[in-house]
Amino acid sequence: IFRREMLIADGKLLKAVYTRAEVVPGTFFVEGTSCAPTAIYMRLPGDVAPTGHLLEAAKRSQLFSPEPGDGWFRLIGFTFRHAANAAREPSVRPGSQGSLIEENTVEWTNGFGMATSGGNNVFRGNRVNDNGQLGIGGSCSGCLVEYNQTNRNNWKHFNVSFEAGAMKFSHTSNTTLRYHEAGDNYGNGIWFDGFNTDNVIEQSIAYRNLQSNIFLEAHTEGTIVRNNVSFGATVYVASTFKVGGAGMIIYRSPNNTIVNNTF
């Protein structure tokens, strides 16, 4: 899961395998190390010949990443896809203060889709779906995150307890998450983990996520969770334990208010 190679045939990802003997139709294998590859072996779906098909290999790990302090900006209506990014490395990292990130699509990246970093930013109406590890997340202060989607993320099956699924926020404060949709992720849905304070989660829907739909963890305090809908969470089965299947988990996180939700 920590290899970053991506091969795309006619706009569709081929599945990576890790020995040449495993290459079957619809898969590829990269010979050599991740830092020094020597060859790519692939078979197209249906074992058809590659003639006449568009074949692409992802090269960039970051698709949009302004330097901190570059000033505010508006990023509206872009589509970002097929980033060869590693675990925990967002393909889109808009970190300046007071910016507007609206109606963008971030999809089919190898790792992490979009970072909600910086302060006093607005993330509105973005579709961050079908990414290899995580949809959106990061650290944000005084931000508004509304009308976004994070569906079907973590198709590479990164460790759910590590950092994978729809979203994960840490060290985030005074931020409002509302009108959000998080569904069918291989991992947690709406997840605040690690020293988050005074945030609001409201009027959102989280469904059929693995382990939990809403998760407040590790000193996430002063959170208001209200008027949300949660259903269909499934149990996470690892090699040594089973956990979750919960509409909501609160773990080591005191002084929160949970009101008017439907589980």
PDB file of N, CA and C in Angstrom, residues 153-254:
ATOM      1  N   ASN A 153     -13.643   6.492  -0.271  1.00  0.00           N
ATOM      2  CA  ASN A 153     -12.200   6.664  -0.142  1.00  0.00           C
ATOM      3  C   ASN A 153     -11.549   5.462   0.551  1.00  0.00           C
ATOM      4  N   ASN A 154     -10.242   5.367   0.423  1.00  0.00           N
ATOM      5  CA  ASN A 154      -9.390   4.284   0.928  1.00  0.00           C
ATOM      6  C   ASN A 154      -9.589   2.987   0.152  1.00  0.00           C
ATOM      7  N   TRP A 155      -9.573   3.104  -1.182  1.00  0.00           N
ATOM      8  CA  TRP A 155      -9.657   1.897  -2.001  1.00  0.00           C
ATOM      9  C   TRP A 155      -8.368   1.078  -1.974  1.00  0.00           C
ATOM     10  N   LYS A 156      -7.267   1.641  -1.465  1.00  0.00           N
ATOM     11  CA  LYS A 156      -6.034   0.853  -1.318  1.00  0.00           C
ATOM     12  C   LYS A 156      -5.995   0.082   0.004  1.00  0.00           C
ATOM     13  N   HIS A 157      -6.980   0.327   0.856  1.00  0.00           N
ATOM     14  CA  HIS A 157      -7.105  -0.372   2.134  1.00  0.00           C
ATOM     15  C   HIS A 157      -5.914  -0.121   3.061  1.00  0.00           C
ATOM     16  N   PHE A 158      -5.563   1.143   3.222  1.00  0.00           N
ATOM     17  CA  PHE A 158      -4.645   1.518   4.288  1.00  0.00           C
ATOM     18  C   PHE A 158      -5.265   1.138   5.629  1.00  0.00           C
ATOM     19  N   ASN A 159      -4.435   0.988   6.644  1.00  0.00           N
ATOM     20  CA  ASN A 159      -4.883   0.623   7.983  1.00  0.00           C
ATOM     21  C   ASN A 159      -5.902   1.640   8.485  1.00  0.00           C
ATOM     22  N   VAL A 160      -7.116   1.175   8.763  1.00  0.00           N
ATOM     23  CA  VAL A 160      -8.200   2.072   9.164  1.00  0.00           C
ATOM     24  C   VAL A 160      -7.891   2.776  10.480  1.00  0.00           C
ATOM     25  N   SER A 161      -7.232   2.095  11.409  1.00  0.00           N
ATOM     26  CA  SER A 161      -6.917   2.702  12.702  1.00  0.00           C
ATOM     27  C   SER A 161      -5.793   3.733  12.611  1.00  0.00           C
ATOM     28  N   PHE A 162      -5.046   3.698  11.527  1.00  0.00           N
ATOM     29  CA  PHE A 162      -3.929   4.621  11.330  1.00  0.00           C
ATOM     30  C   PHE A 162      -4.444   5.966  10.841  1.00  0.00           C
ATOM     31  N   GLU A 163      -4.935   6.011   9.642  1.00  0.00           N
ATOM     32  CA  GLU A 163      -5.477   7.258   9.088  1.00  0.00           C
ATOM     33  C   GLU A 163      -6.015   6.953   7.704  1.00  0.00           C
ATOM     34  N   ALA A 164      -7.303   6.672   7.633  1.00  0.00           N
ATOM     35  CA  ALA A 164      -7.874   6.290   6.346  1.00  0.00           C
ATOM     36  C   ALA A 164      -9.379   6.419   6.419  1.00  0.00           C
ATOM     37  N   GLY A 165      -9.991   6.658   5.268  1.00  0.00           N
ATOM     38  CA  GLY A 165     -11.437   6.763   5.205  1.00  0.00           C
ATOM     39  C   GLY A 165     -11.876   8.078   4.602  1.00  0.00           C
ATOM     40  N   ALA A 166     -12.992   8.603   5.104  1.00  0.00           N
ATOM     41  CA  ALA A 166     -13.578   9.809   4.530  1.00  0.00           C
ATOM     42  C   ALA A 166     -12.773  11.065   4.870  1.00  0.00           C
ATOM     43  N   MET A 167     -12.421  11.240   6.170  1.00  0.00           N
ATOM     44  CA  MET A 167     -11.740  12.460   6.598  1.00  0.00           C
ATOM     45  C   MET A 167     -11.143  12.243   7.973  1.00  0.00           C
ATOM     46  N   LYS A 168     -10.164  13.084   8.301  1.00  0.00           N
ATOM     47  CA  LYS A 168      -9.590  13.055   9.644  1.00  0.00           C
ATOM     48  C   LYS A 168      -9.009  14.427   9.973  1.00  0.00           C
ATOM     49  N   PHE A 169      -9.492  15.013  11.084  1.00  0.00           N
ATOM     50  CA  PHE A 169      -9.014  16.317  11.531  1.00  0.00           C
ATOM     51  C   PHE A 169      -8.248  16.163  12.838  1.00  0.00           C
ATOM     52  N   SER A 170      -7.167  16.916  12.994  1.00  0.00           N
ATOM     53  CA  SER A 170      -6.458  16.996  14.271  1.00  0.00           C
ATOM     54  C   SER A 170      -6.022  18.437  14.494  1.00  0.00           C
ATOM     55  N   HIS A 171      -5.857  18.807  15.781  1.00  0.00           N
ATOM     56  CA  HIS A 171      -5.437  20.167  16.134  1.00  0.00           C
ATOM     57  C   HIS A 171      -6.280  21.213  15.380  1.00  0.00           C
ATOM     58  N   THR A 172      -7.573  20.959  15.332  1.00  0.00           N
ATOM     59  CA  THR A 172      -8.503  21.843  14.636  1.00  0.00           C
ATOM     60  C   THR A 172      -9.391  22.533  15.663  1.00  0.00           C
ATOM     61  N   SER A 173      -9.626  23.828  15.485  1.00  0.00           N
ATOM     62  CA  SER A 173     -10.394  24.582  16.467  1.00  0.00           C
ATOM     63  C   SER A 173     -11.321  25.581  15.790  1.00  0.00           C
ATOM     64  N   ASN A 174     -12.456  25.824  16.449  1.00  0.00           N
ATOM     65  CA  ASN A 174     -13.406  26.839  15.998  1.00  0.00           C
ATOM     66  C   ASN A 174     -13.791  26.680  14.521  1.00  0.00           C
ATOM     67  N   THR A 175     -13.957  25.445  14.124  1.00  0.00           N
ATOM     68  CA  THR A 175     -14.288  25.114  12.735  1.00  0.00           C
ATOM     69  C   THR A 175     -15.680  24.472  12.685  1.00  0.00           C
ATOM     70  N   THR A 176     -16.442  24.796  11.669  1.00  0.00           N
ATOM     71  CA  THR A 176     -17.772  24.238  11.486  1.00  0.00           C
ATOM     72  C   THR A 176     -17.785  23.323  10.266  1.00  0.00           C
ATOM     73  N   LEU A 177     -18.230  22.092  10.493  1.00  0.00           N
ATOM     74  CA  LEU A 177     -18.448  21.124   9.418  1.00  0.00           C
ATOM     75  C   LEU A 177     -19.951  20.916   9.300  1.00  0.00           C
ATOM     76  N   ARG A 178     -20.534  21.254   8.147  1.00  0.00           N
ATOM     77  CA  ARG A 178     -21.972  21.113   8.016  1.00  0.00           C
ATOM     78  C   ARG A 178     -22.366  20.746   6.588  1.00  0.00           C
ATOM     79  N   TYR A 179     -23.560  20.172   6.475  1.00  0.00           N
ATOM     80  CA  TYR A 179     -24.094  19.728   5.181  1.00  0.00           C
ATOM     81  C   TYR A 179     -23.094  18.822   4.463  1.00  0.00           C
ATOM     82  N   HIS A 180     -22.446  17.944   5.219  1.00  0.00           N
ATOM     83  CA  HIS A 180     -21.417  17.073   4.650  1.00  0.00           C
ATOM     84  C   HIS A 180     -21.999  15.692   4.370  1.00  0.00           C
ATOM     85  N   GLU A 181     -21.473  15.044   3.328  1.00  0.00           N
ATOM     86  CA  GLU A 181     -21.831  13.666   3.015  1.00  0.00           C
ATOM     87  C   GLU A 181     -20.583  12.800   3.046  1.00  0.00           C
ATOM     88  N   ALA A 182     -20.600  11.753   3.898  1.00  0.00           N
ATOM     89  CA  ALA A 182     -19.489  10.809   3.990  1.00  0.00           C
ATOM     90  C   ALA A 182     -20.063   9.406   3.948  1.00  0.00           C
ATOM     91  N   GLY A 183     -19.921   8.732   2.806  1.00  0.00           N
ATOM     92  CA  GLY A 183     -20.537   7.422   2.664  1.00  0.00           C
ATOM     93  C   GLY A 183     -19.679   6.401   1.963  1.00  0.00           C
ATOM     94  N   ASP A 184     -19.833   5.139   2.383  1.00  0.00           N
ATOM     95  CA  ASP A 184     -19.205   3.988   1.711  1.00  0.00           C
ATOM     96  C   ASP A 184     -17.692   4.078   1.674  1.00  0.00           C
ATOM     97  N   ASN A 185     -17.100   4.617   2.737  1.00  0.00           N
ATOM     98  CA  ASN A 185     -15.645   4.678   2.833  1.00  0.00           C
ATOM     99  C   ASN A 185     -15.100   3.438   3.544  1.00  0.00           C
ATOM    100  N   TYR A 186     -13.921   3.006   3.128  1.00  0.00           N
ATOM    101  CA  TYR A 186     -13.236   1.914   3.825  1.00  0.00           C
ATOM    102  C   TYR A 186     -12.456   2.546   4.981  1.00  0.00           C
ATOM    103  N   GLY A 187     -13.198   2.914   6.011  1.00  0.00           N
ATOM    104  CA  GLY A 187     -12.633   3.616   7.155  1.00  0.00           C
ATOM    105  C   GLY A 187     -13.698   4.503   7.770  1.00  0.00           C
ATOM    106  N   ASN A 188     -13.298   5.270   8.754  1.00  0.00           N
ATOM    107  CA  ASN A 188     -14.239   6.110   9.484  1.00  0.00           C
ATOM    108  C   ASN A 188     -14.783   7.224   8.601  1.00  0.00           C
ATOM    109  N   GLY A 189     -15.990   7.690   8.966  1.00  0.00           N
ATOM    110  CA  GLY A 189     -16.616   8.770   8.230  1.00  0.00           C
ATOM    111  C   GLY A 189     -16.107  10.124   8.689  1.00  0.00           C
ATOM    112  N   ILE A 190     -16.830  10.792   9.563  1.00  0.00           N
ATOM    113  CA  ILE A 190     -16.434  12.100  10.093  1.00  0.00           C
ATOM    114  C   ILE A 190     -15.606  11.851  11.349  1.00  0.00           C
ATOM    115  N   TRP A 191     -14.306  12.165  11.286  1.00  0.00           N
ATOM    116  CA  TRP A 191     -13.348  11.733  12.321  1.00  0.00           C
ATOM    117  C   TRP A 191     -12.532  12.932  12.800  1.00  0.00           C
ATOM    118  N   PHE A 192     -12.678  13.252  14.092  1.00  0.00           N
ATOM    119  CA  PHE A 192     -11.851  14.266  14.744  1.00  0.00           C
ATOM    120  C   PHE A 192     -10.977  13.541  15.756  1.00  0.00           C
ATOM    121  N   ASP A 193      -9.662  13.565  15.551  1.00  0.00           N
ATOM    122  CA  ASP A 193      -8.739  12.759  16.350  1.00  0.00           C
ATOM    123  C   ASP A 193      -7.516  13.586  16.745  1.00  0.00           C
ATOM    124  N   GLY A 194      -7.417  13.943  18.006  1.00  0.00           N
ATOM    125  CA  GLY A 194      -6.189  14.558  18.498  1.00  0.00           C
ATOM    126  C   GLY A 194      -6.270  16.051  18.714  1.00  0.00           C
ATOM    127  N   PHE A 195      -6.643  16.452  19.948  1.00  0.00           N
ATOM    128  CA  PHE A 195      -6.520  17.841  20.406  1.00  0.00           C
ATOM    129  C   PHE A 195      -7.311  18.818  19.520  1.00  0.00           C
ATOM    130  N   ASN A 196      -8.572  18.485  19.321  1.00  0.00           N
ATOM    131  CA  ASN A 196      -9.504  19.371  18.621  1.00  0.00           C
ATOM    132  C   ASN A 196     -10.382  20.066  19.656  1.00  0.00           C
ATOM    133  N   THR A 197     -10.653  21.349  19.468  1.00  0.00           N
ATOM    134  CA  THR A 197     -11.420  22.097  20.452  1.00  0.00           C
ATOM    135  C   THR A 197     -12.441  23.012  19.779  1.00  0.00           C
ATOM    136  N   ASP A 198     -13.637  23.036  20.383  1.00  0.00           N
ATOM    137  CA  ASP A 198     -14.662  24.024  20.061  1.00  0.00           C
ATOM    138  C   ASP A 198     -15.073  24.000  18.582  1.00  0.00           C
ATOM    139  N   ASN A 199     -15.377  22.808  18.100  1.00  0.00           N
ATOM    140  CA  ASN A 199     -15.845  22.655  16.720  1.00  0.00           C
ATOM    141  C   ASN A 199     -17.325  22.262  16.696  1.00  0.00           C
ATOM    142  N   VAL A 200     -17.941  22.399  15.528  1.00  0.00           N
ATOM    143  CA  VAL A 200     -19.347  22.046  15.340  1.00  0.00           C
ATOM    144  C   VAL A 200     -19.463  21.078  14.163  1.00  0.00           C
ATOM    145  N   ILE A 201     -20.212  19.996  14.369  1.00  0.00           N
ATOM    146  CA  ILE A 201     -20.567  19.062  13.301  1.00  0.00           C
ATOM    147  C   ILE A 201     -22.086  19.060  13.220  1.00  0.00           C
ATOM    148  N   GLU A 202     -22.647  19.509  12.119  1.00  0.00           N
ATOM    149  CA  GLU A 202     -24.098  19.647  12.086  1.00  0.00           C
ATOM    150  C   GLU A 202     -24.671  19.385  10.696  1.00  0.00           C
ATOM    151  N   GLN A 203     -25.918  18.883  10.714  1.00  0.00           N
ATOM    152  CA  GLN A 203     -26.732  18.718   9.510  1.00  0.00           C
ATOM    153  C   GLN A 203     -25.993  17.960   8.401  1.00  0.00           C
ATOM    154  N   SER A 204     -25.270  16.927   8.813  1.00  0.00           N
ATOM    155  CA  SER A 204     -24.505  16.105   7.871  1.00  0.00           C
ATOM    156  C   SER A 204     -25.041  14.686   7.870  1.00  0.00           C
ATOM    157  N   ILE A 205     -24.627  13.915   6.878  1.00  0.00           N
ATOM    158  CA  ILE A 205     -25.041  12.523   6.765  1.00  0.00           C
ATOM    159  C   ILE A 205     -23.808  11.650   6.573  1.00  0.00           C
ATOM    160  N   ALA A 206     -23.731  10.580   7.373  1.00  0.00           N
ATOM    161  CA  ALA A 206     -22.605   9.640   7.293  1.00  0.00           C
ATOM    162  C   ALA A 206     -23.184   8.230   7.300  1.00  0.00           C
ATOM    163  N   TYR A 207     -22.787   7.407   6.339  1.00  0.00           N
ATOM    164  CA  TYR A 207     -23.452   6.112   6.187  1.00  0.00           C
ATOM    165  C   TYR A 207     -22.516   5.061   5.604  1.00  0.00           C
ATOM    166  N   ARG A 208     -22.727   3.845   6.043  1.00  0.00           N
ATOM    167  CA  ARG A 208     -22.035   2.654   5.540  1.00  0.00           C
ATOM    168  C   ARG A 208     -20.511   2.822   5.530  1.00  0.00           C
ATOM    169  N   ASN A 209     -19.987   3.462   6.549  1.00  0.00           N
ATOM    170  CA  ASN A 209     -18.535   3.561   6.690  1.00  0.00           C
ATOM    171  C   ASN A 209     -18.020   2.434   7.579  1.00  0.00           C
ATOM    172  N   LEU A 210     -16.753   2.102   7.414  1.00  0.00           N
ATOM    173  CA  LEU A 210     -16.141   1.013   8.157  1.00  0.00           C
ATOM    174  C   LEU A 210     -15.629   1.526   9.503  1.00  0.00           C
ATOM    175  N   GLN A 211     -15.989   0.875  10.561  1.00  0.00           N
ATOM    176  CA  GLN A 211     -15.647   1.163  11.954  1.00  0.00           C
ATOM    177  C   GLN A 211     -16.647   2.130  12.584  1.00  0.00           C
ATOM    178  N   SER A 212     -16.753   3.365  12.078  1.00  0.00           N
ATOM    179  CA  SER A 212     -17.750   4.276  12.641  1.00  0.00           C
ATOM    180  C   SER A 212     -18.104   5.353  11.630  1.00  0.00           C
ATOM    181  N   ASN A 213     -19.285   5.923  11.800  1.00  0.00           N
ATOM    182  CA  ASN A 213     -19.694   7.036  10.950  1.00  0.00           C
ATOM    183  C   ASN A 213     -19.229   8.378  11.495  1.00  0.00           C
ATOM    184  N   ILE A 214     -19.270   8.549  12.820  1.00  0.00           N
ATOM    185  CA  ILE A 214     -18.771   9.762  13.471  1.00  0.00           C
ATOM    186  C   ILE A 214     -17.876   9.319  14.619  1.00  0.00           C
ATOM    187  N   PHE A 215     -16.688   9.902  14.721  1.00  0.00           N
ATOM    188  CA  PHE A 215     -15.688   9.453  15.687  1.00  0.00           C
ATOM    189  C   PHE A 215     -15.029  10.679  16.315  1.00  0.00           C
ATOM    190  N   LEU A 216     -15.195  10.837  17.638  1.00  0.00           N
ATOM    191  CA  LEU A 216     -14.492  11.871  18.403  1.00  0.00           C
ATOM    192  C   LEU A 216     -13.458  11.163  19.256  1.00  0.00           C
ATOM    193  N   GLU A 217     -12.169  11.478  19.049  1.00  0.00           N
ATOM    194  CA  GLU A 217     -11.100  10.691  19.673  1.00  0.00           C
ATOM    195  C   GLU A 217      -9.989  11.582  20.198  1.00  0.00           C
ATOM    196  N   ALA A 218      -9.380  11.141  21.299  1.00  0.00           N
ATOM    197  CA  ALA A 218      -8.101  11.669  21.799  1.00  0.00           C
ATOM    198  C   ALA A 218      -8.121  13.182  22.022  1.00  0.00           C
ATOM    199  N   HIS A 219      -8.792  13.576  23.109  1.00  0.00           N
ATOM    200  CA  HIS A 219      -8.813  14.994  23.504  1.00  0.00           C
ATOM    201  C   HIS A 219      -9.499  15.868  22.465  1.00  0.00           C
ATOM    202  N   THR A 220     -10.566  15.362  21.891  1.00  0.00           N
ATOM    203  CA  THR A 220     -11.462  16.194  21.084  1.00  0.00           C
ATOM    204  C   THR A 220     -12.544  16.703  22.030  1.00  0.00           C
ATOM    205  N   GLU A 221     -12.522  17.990  22.347  1.00  0.00           N
ATOM    206  CA  GLU A 221     -13.357  18.546  23.400  1.00  0.00           C
ATOM    207  C   GLU A 221     -14.141  19.756  22.903  1.00  0.00           C
ATOM    208  N   GLY A 222     -15.225  20.042  23.607  1.00  0.00           N
ATOM    209  CA  GLY A 222     -16.024  21.217  23.281  1.00  0.00           C
ATOM    210  C   GLY A 222     -16.718  21.125  21.936  1.00  0.00           C
ATOM    211  N   THR A 223     -16.956  19.883  21.460  1.00  0.00           N
ATOM    212  CA  THR A 223     -17.594  19.684  20.159  1.00  0.00           C
ATOM    213  C   THR A 223     -19.114  19.678  20.316  1.00  0.00           C
ATOM    214  N   ILE A 224     -19.794  20.331  19.406  1.00  0.00           N
ATOM    215  CA  ILE A 224     -21.245  20.233  19.315  1.00  0.00           C
ATOM    216  C   ILE A 224     -21.580  19.377  18.100  1.00  0.00           C
ATOM    217  N   VAL A 225     -22.247  18.250  18.346  1.00  0.00           N
ATOM    218  CA  VAL A 225     -22.660  17.340  17.277  1.00  0.00           C
ATOM    219  C   VAL A 225     -24.188  17.349  17.262  1.00  0.00           C
ATOM    220  N   ARG A 226     -24.792  17.958  16.245  1.00  0.00           N
ATOM    221  CA  ARG A 226     -26.243  18.153  16.287  1.00  0.00           C
ATOM    222  C   ARG A 226     -26.879  17.987  14.899  1.00  0.00           C
ATOM    223  N   ASN A 227     -28.081  17.420  14.928  1.00  0.00           N
ATOM    224  CA  ASN A 227     -28.921  17.345  13.729  1.00  0.00           C
ATOM    225  C   ASN A 227     -28.264  16.593  12.573  1.00  0.00           C
ATOM    226  N   ASN A 228     -27.529  15.518  12.894  1.00  0.00           N
ATOM    227  CA  ASN A 228     -26.894  14.686  11.872  1.00  0.00           C
ATOM    228  C   ASN A 228     -27.644  13.365  11.725  1.00  0.00           C
ATOM    229  N   VAL A 229     -27.414  12.692  10.603  1.00  0.00           N
ATOM    230  CA  VAL A 229     -27.979  11.365  10.349  1.00  0.00           C
ATOM    231  C   VAL A 229     -26.830  10.384  10.126  1.00  0.00           C
ATOM    232  N   SER A 230     -26.901   9.245  10.820  1.00  0.00           N
ATOM    233  CA  SER A 230     -25.850   8.229  10.727  1.00  0.00           C
ATOM    234  C   SER A 230     -26.504   6.856  10.638  1.00  0.00           C
ATOM    235  N   PHE A 231     -26.085   6.039   9.645  1.00  0.00           N
ATOM    236  CA  PHE A 231     -26.642   4.687   9.560  1.00  0.00           C
ATOM    237  C   PHE A 231     -25.694   3.753   8.817  1.00  0.00           C
ATOM    238  N   GLY A 232     -25.795   2.480   9.162  1.00  0.00           N
ATOM    239  CA  GLY A 232     -25.171   1.426   8.370  1.00  0.00           C
ATOM    240  C   GLY A 232     -23.688   1.217   8.554  1.00  0.00           C
ATOM    241  N   ALA A 233     -23.085   1.707   9.650  1.00  0.00           N
ATOM    242  CA  ALA A 233     -21.648   1.479   9.861  1.00  0.00           C
ATOM    243  C   ALA A 233     -21.369  -0.011  10.032  1.00  0.00           C
ATOM    244  N   THR A 234     -20.199  -0.458   9.587  1.00  0.00           N
ATOM    245  CA  THR A 234     -19.853  -1.875   9.634  1.00  0.00           C
ATOM    246  C   THR A 234     -18.610  -2.108  10.485  1.00  0.00           C
ATOM    247  N   VAL A 235     -18.474  -3.335  10.970  1.00  0.00           N
ATOM    248  CA  VAL A 235     -17.375  -3.695  11.873  1.00  0.00           C
ATOM    249  C   VAL A 235     -16.066  -3.804  11.094  1.00  0.00           C
ATOM    250  N   TYR A 236     -15.007  -3.233  11.666  1.00  0.00           N
ATOM    251  CA  TYR A 236     -13.670  -3.351  11.090  1.00  0.00           C
ATOM    252  C   TYR A 236     -13.007  -4.599  11.661  1.00  0.00           C
ATOM    253  N   VAL A 237     -12.651  -5.530  10.790  1.00  0.00           N
ATOM    254  CA  VAL A 237     -12.020  -6.776  11.194  1.00  0.00           C
ATOM    255  C   VAL A 237     -10.556  -6.726  10.793  1.00  0.00           C
ATOM    256  N   ALA A 238      -9.668  -6.648  11.772  1.00  0.00           N
ATOM    257  CA  ALA A 238      -8.232  -6.697  11.519  1.00  0.00           C
ATOM    258  C   ALA A 238      -7.724  -8.093  11.871  1.00  0.00           C
ATOM    259  N   SER A 239      -6.423  -8.282  11.763  1.00  0.00           N
ATOM    260  CA  SER A 239      -5.874  -9.627  11.968  1.00  0.00           C
ATOM    261  C   SER A 239      -6.033 -10.105  13.408  1.00  0.00           C
ATOM    262  N   THR A 240      -6.065  -9.166  14.371  1.00  0.00           N
ATOM    263  CA  THR A 240      -6.093  -9.570  15.779  1.00  0.00           C
ATOM    264  C   THR A 240      -7.304  -9.048  16.542  1.00  0.00           C
ATOM    265  N   PHE A 241      -8.189  -8.272  15.896  1.00  0.00           N
ATOM    266  CA  PHE A 241      -9.312  -7.716  16.649  1.00  0.00           C
ATOM    267  C   PHE A 241     -10.448  -7.321  15.716  1.00  0.00           C
ATOM    268  N   LYS A 242     -11.603  -7.145  16.337  1.00  0.00           N
ATOM    269  CA  LYS A 242     -12.759  -6.589  15.651  1.00  0.00           C
ATOM    270  C   LYS A 242     -13.208  -5.360  16.431  1.00  0.00           C
ATOM    271  N   VAL A 243     -13.564  -4.286  15.735  1.00  0.00           N
ATOM    272  CA  VAL A 243     -13.935  -3.066  16.448  1.00  0.00           C
ATOM    273  C   VAL A 243     -14.941  -2.278  15.615  1.00  0.00           C
ATOM    274  N   GLY A 244     -15.806  -1.563  16.303  1.00  0.00           N
ATOM    275  CA  GLY A 244     -16.655  -0.593  15.624  1.00  0.00           C
ATOM    276  C   GLY A 244     -17.992  -1.145  15.190  1.00  0.00           C
ATOM    277  N   GLY A 245     -18.397  -0.740  13.993  1.00  0.00           N
ATOM    278  CA  GLY A 245     -19.761  -0.944  13.563  1.00  0.00           C
ATOM    279  C   GLY A 245     -20.687   0.024  14.262  1.00  0.00           C
ATOM    280  N   ALA A 246     -20.172   1.211  14.594  1.00  0.00           N
ATOM    281  CA  ALA A 246     -20.889   2.161  15.443  1.00  0.00           C
ATOM    282  C   ALA A 246     -21.354   3.381  14.670  1.00  0.00           C
ATOM    283  N   GLY A 247     -22.549   3.835  14.998  1.00  0.00           N
ATOM    284  CA  GLY A 247     -23.009   5.113  14.462  1.00  0.00           C
ATOM    285  C   GLY A 247     -22.135   6.252  14.934  1.00  0.00           C
ATOM    286  N   MET A 248     -21.657   6.159  16.189  1.00  0.00           N
ATOM    287  CA  MET A 248     -20.759   7.182  16.726  1.00  0.00           C
ATOM    288  C   MET A 248     -19.911   6.580  17.836  1.00  0.00           C
ATOM    289  N   ILE A 249     -18.641   6.925  17.866  1.00  0.00           N
ATOM    290  CA  ILE A 249     -17.721   6.528  18.933  1.00  0.00           C
ATOM    291  C   ILE A 249     -17.178   7.801  19.582  1.00  0.00           C
ATOM    292  N   ILE A 250     -17.158   7.829  20.910  1.00  0.00           N
ATOM    293  CA  ILE A 250     -16.485   8.909  21.641  1.00  0.00           C
ATOM    294  C   ILE A 250     -15.446   8.244  22.535  1.00  0.00           C
ATOM    295  N   TYR A 251     -14.188   8.569  22.332  1.00  0.00           N
ATOM    296  CA  TYR A 251     -13.100   7.880  23.017  1.00  0.00           C
ATOM    297  C   TYR A 251     -12.102   8.893  23.568  1.00  0.00           C
ATOM    298  N   ARG A 252     -11.946   8.896  24.888  1.00  0.00           N
ATOM    299  CA  ARG A 252     -11.006   9.810  25.572  1.00  0.00           C
ATOM    300  C   ARG A 252     -11.264  11.266  25.180  1.00  0.00           C
ATOM    301  N   SER A 253     -12.524  11.642  25.104  1.00  0.00           N
ATOM    302  CA  SER A 253     -12.889  12.985  24.632  1.00  0.00           C
ATOM    303  C   SER A 253     -14.063  13.510  25.458  1.00  0.00           C
ATOM    304  N   PRO A 254     -13.771  14.276  26.515  1.00  0.00           N
ATOM    305  CA  PRO A 254     -14.835  14.764  27.399  1.00  0.00           C
ATOM    306  C   PRO A 254     -15.422  16.091  26.938  1.00  0.00           C
TER     307      PRO A 254
END
